[in-house]
Coordinates of C-alpha atoms in Angstrom, one line a residue:
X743 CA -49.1 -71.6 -8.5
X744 CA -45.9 -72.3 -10.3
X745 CA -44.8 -69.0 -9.1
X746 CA -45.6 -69.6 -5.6
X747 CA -43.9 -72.9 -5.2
X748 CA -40.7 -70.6 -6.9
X749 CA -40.8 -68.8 -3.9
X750 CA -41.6 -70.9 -1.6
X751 CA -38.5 -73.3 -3.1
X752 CA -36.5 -69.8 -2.6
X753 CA -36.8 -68.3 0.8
X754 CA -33.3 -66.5 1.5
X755 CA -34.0 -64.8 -2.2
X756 CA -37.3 -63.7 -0.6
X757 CA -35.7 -62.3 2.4
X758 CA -33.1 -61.0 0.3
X759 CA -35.6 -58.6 -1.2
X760 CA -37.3 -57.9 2.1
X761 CA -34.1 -56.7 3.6
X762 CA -32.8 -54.9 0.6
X763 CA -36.6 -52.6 0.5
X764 CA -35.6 -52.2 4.5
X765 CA -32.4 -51.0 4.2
X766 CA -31.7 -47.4 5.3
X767 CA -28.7 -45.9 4.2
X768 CA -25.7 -45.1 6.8
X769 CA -26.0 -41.1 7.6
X770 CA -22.9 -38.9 6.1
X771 CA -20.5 -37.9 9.3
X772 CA -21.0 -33.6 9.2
X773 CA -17.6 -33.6 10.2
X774 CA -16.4 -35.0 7.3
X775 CA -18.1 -32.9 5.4
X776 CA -16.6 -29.6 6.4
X777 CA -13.3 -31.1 5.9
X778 CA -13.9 -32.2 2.5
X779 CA -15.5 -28.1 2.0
X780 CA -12.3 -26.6 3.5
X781 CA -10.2 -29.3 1.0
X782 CA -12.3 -28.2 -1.9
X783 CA -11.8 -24.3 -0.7
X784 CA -8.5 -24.7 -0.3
X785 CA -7.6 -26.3 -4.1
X786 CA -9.5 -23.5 -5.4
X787 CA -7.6 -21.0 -4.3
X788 CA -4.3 -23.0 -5.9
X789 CA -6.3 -23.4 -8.6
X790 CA -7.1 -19.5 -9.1
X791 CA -3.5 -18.7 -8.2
X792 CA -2.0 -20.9 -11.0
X793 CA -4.8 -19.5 -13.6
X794 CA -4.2 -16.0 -12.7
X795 CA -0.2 -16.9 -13.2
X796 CA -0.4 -18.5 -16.5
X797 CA -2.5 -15.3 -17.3
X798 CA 0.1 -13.4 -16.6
X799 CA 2.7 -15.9 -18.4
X800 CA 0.9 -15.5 -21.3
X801 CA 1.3 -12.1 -21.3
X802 CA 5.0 -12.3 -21.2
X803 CA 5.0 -14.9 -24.1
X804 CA 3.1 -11.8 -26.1
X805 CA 5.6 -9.7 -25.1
X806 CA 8.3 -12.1 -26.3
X807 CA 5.9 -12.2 -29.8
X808 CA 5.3 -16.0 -29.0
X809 CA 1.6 -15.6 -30.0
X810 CA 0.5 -19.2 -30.3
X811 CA 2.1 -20.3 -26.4
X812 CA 0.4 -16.9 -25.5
X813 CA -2.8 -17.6 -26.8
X814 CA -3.0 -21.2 -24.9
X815 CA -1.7 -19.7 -21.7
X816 CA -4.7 -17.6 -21.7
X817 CA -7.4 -19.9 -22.7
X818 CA -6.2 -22.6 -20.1
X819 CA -5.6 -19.9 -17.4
X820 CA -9.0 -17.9 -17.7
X821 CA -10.8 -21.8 -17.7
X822 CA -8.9 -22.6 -14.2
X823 CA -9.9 -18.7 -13.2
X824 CA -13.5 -18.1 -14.1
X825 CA -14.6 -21.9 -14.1
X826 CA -12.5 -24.5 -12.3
X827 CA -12.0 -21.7 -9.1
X828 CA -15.6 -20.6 -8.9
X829 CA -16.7 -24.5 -8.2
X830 CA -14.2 -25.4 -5.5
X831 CA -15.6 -22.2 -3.9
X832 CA -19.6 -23.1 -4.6
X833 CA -18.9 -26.8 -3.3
X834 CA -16.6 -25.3 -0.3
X835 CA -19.5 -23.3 0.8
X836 CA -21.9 -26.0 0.2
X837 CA -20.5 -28.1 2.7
X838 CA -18.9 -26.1 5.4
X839 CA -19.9 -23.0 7.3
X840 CA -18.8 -19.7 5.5
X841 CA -16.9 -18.7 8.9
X842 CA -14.9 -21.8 8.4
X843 CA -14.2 -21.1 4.3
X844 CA -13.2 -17.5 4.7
X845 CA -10.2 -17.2 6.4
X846 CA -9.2 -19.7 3.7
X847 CA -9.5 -17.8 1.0
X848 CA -6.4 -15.8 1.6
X849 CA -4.8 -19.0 0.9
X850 CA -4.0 -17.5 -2.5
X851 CA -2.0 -15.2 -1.3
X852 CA 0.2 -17.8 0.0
X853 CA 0.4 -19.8 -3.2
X854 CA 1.0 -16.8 -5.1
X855 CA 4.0 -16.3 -3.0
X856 CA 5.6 -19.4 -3.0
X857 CA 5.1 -20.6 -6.2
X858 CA 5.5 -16.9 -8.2
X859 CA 9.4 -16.5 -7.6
X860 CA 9.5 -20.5 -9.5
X861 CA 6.8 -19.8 -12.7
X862 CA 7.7 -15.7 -13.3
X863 CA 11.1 -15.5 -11.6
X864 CA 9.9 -12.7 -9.6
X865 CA 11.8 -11.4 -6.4
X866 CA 10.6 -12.0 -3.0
X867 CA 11.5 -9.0 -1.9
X868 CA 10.9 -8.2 2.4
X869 CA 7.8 -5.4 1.6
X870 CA 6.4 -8.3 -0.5
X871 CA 6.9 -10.9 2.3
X872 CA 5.8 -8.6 4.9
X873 CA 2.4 -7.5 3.3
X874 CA 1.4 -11.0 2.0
X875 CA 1.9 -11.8 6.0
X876 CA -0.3 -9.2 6.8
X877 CA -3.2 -10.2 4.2
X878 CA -3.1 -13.6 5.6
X879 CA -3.3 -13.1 9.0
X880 CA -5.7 -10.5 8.6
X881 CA -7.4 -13.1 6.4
X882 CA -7.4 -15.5 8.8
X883 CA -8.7 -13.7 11.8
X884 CA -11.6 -12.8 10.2
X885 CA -12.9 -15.8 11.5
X886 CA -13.4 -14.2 15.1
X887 CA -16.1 -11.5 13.5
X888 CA -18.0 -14.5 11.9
X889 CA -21.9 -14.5 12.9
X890 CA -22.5 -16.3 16.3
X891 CA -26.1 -17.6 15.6
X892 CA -26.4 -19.5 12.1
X893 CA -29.9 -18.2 10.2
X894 CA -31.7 -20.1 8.0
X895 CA -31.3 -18.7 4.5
X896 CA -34.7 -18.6 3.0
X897 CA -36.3 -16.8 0.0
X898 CA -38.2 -14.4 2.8
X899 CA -35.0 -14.0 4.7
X900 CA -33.0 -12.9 1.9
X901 CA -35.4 -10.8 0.3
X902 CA -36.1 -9.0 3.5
X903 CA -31.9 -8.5 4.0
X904 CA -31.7 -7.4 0.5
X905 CA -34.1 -4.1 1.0
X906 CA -32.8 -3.1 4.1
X907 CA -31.3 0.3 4.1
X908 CA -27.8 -0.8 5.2
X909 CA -27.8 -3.1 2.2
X910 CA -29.1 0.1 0.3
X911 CA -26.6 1.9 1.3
X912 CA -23.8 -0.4 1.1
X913 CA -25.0 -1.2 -2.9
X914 CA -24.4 2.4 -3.7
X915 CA -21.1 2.8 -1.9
X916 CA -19.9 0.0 -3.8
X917 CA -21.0 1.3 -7.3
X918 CA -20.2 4.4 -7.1
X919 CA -16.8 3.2 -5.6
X920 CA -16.6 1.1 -8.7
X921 CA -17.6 3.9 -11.4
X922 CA -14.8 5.8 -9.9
X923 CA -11.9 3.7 -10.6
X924 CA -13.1 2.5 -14.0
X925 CA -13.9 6.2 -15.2
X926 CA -11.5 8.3 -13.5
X927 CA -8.4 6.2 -12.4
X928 CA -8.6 4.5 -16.1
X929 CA -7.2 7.7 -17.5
X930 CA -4.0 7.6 -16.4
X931 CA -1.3 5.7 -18.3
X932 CA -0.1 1.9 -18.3
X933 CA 2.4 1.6 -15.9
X934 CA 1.0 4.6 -13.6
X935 CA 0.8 3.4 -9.7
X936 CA -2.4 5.0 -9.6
X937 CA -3.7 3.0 -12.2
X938 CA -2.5 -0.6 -11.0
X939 CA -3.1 0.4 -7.8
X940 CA -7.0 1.3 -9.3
X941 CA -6.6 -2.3 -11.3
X942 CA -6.1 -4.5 -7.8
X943 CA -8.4 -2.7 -5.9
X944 CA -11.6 -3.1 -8.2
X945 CA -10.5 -6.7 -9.2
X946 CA -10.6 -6.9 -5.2
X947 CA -13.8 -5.1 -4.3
X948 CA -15.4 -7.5 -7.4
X949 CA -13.8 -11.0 -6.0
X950 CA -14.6 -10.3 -2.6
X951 CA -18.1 -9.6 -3.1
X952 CA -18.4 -12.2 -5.4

């Protein structure tokens, strides 16, 4: 009874807790969302570009015998490459449509170029401005090829993509592709075009099928 009357003496605490059991949440605007994806894609790609940068940094600091500024160059960059990069893209894709986050991912390309010729002193030369144009753009209109009708991505739907015999096909193009510049372009020197030419296509063919 003591209880009772302690309610009864407390009404707006009473409807307090009614309301607060009632209460619904206010719904998430979808719009912001793909912003926010396209903002998380986006800082990725600076991200990777400035791991992939102090990579090479740390390279040059070997050459230079600074081992120790090397050494933390490379840990720091490889963190921002493999870990930091990979989870702007995840959330990216998480919250926007893929057609919308791909043509964004030859943002890099643009970092690389502007902030390179500042961090490496390297040359913007005219072939280098003209083909990081071209990878952008191409990039970028990528978007006009992007899959009309949105499919729901289930376990079934997946499965039954995986074992067509396109994706069959496709899988053994890309391995064999694969074995071929690791086994045979490998042999040539360091400083051979074939072989950095072999080098940035297979880190390519990996990223962009990652």
């Amino acid at each position: 009874n003591d209880r009772l009357d302690g309610l009864i003496g407390r009404p707006a605490q009473v409807e307090q807790m009614v309301n607060v059991s009632d209460y619904v949440p206010p719904q998430i605007n979808e719009k912001n969302l793909w912003l926010l994806g396209v903002l998380l894609a986006v800082f990725g790609t600076l991200v990777g570009t400035i791991g992939k940068q102090m990579i090479r940094r740390s390279e040059m600091y070997k050459q230079d015998r600074r081992e120790r500024e090397s050494s933390i160059m490379f840990s720091v960059g490889l963190a921002l490459q493999v870990a930091l990069n990979p989870l702007c893209d995840l959330a990216g894709y998480a919250l926007a449509p893929a057609s919308v986050i791909a043509p964004v991912t030859g943002m890099d390309i643009v970092w690389n170029t502007v902030i390179a010729p500042c961090s490496l002193n390297e040359t913007l030369t005219s072939r280098r401005l003209l083909s990081t144009t071209i990878i952008f753009f191409a990039a970028t209109a990528s978007v006009l090829f992007r899959q009309i009708n949105e499919v729901q991505w289930t376990a079934e739907y997946v499965e039954m993509v995986l074992w067509q015999n396109r994706t069959m096909l496709y899988a053994i193009c890309f391995i064999a592709w694969y074995l071929w510049n690791v086994v045979v372009q490998m042999r040539f020197e360091k400083g051979s075009p074939i072989r950095g030419f072999s080098l940035g296509a297979t880190a390519g063919t990996l990223a962009g099928n990652m």
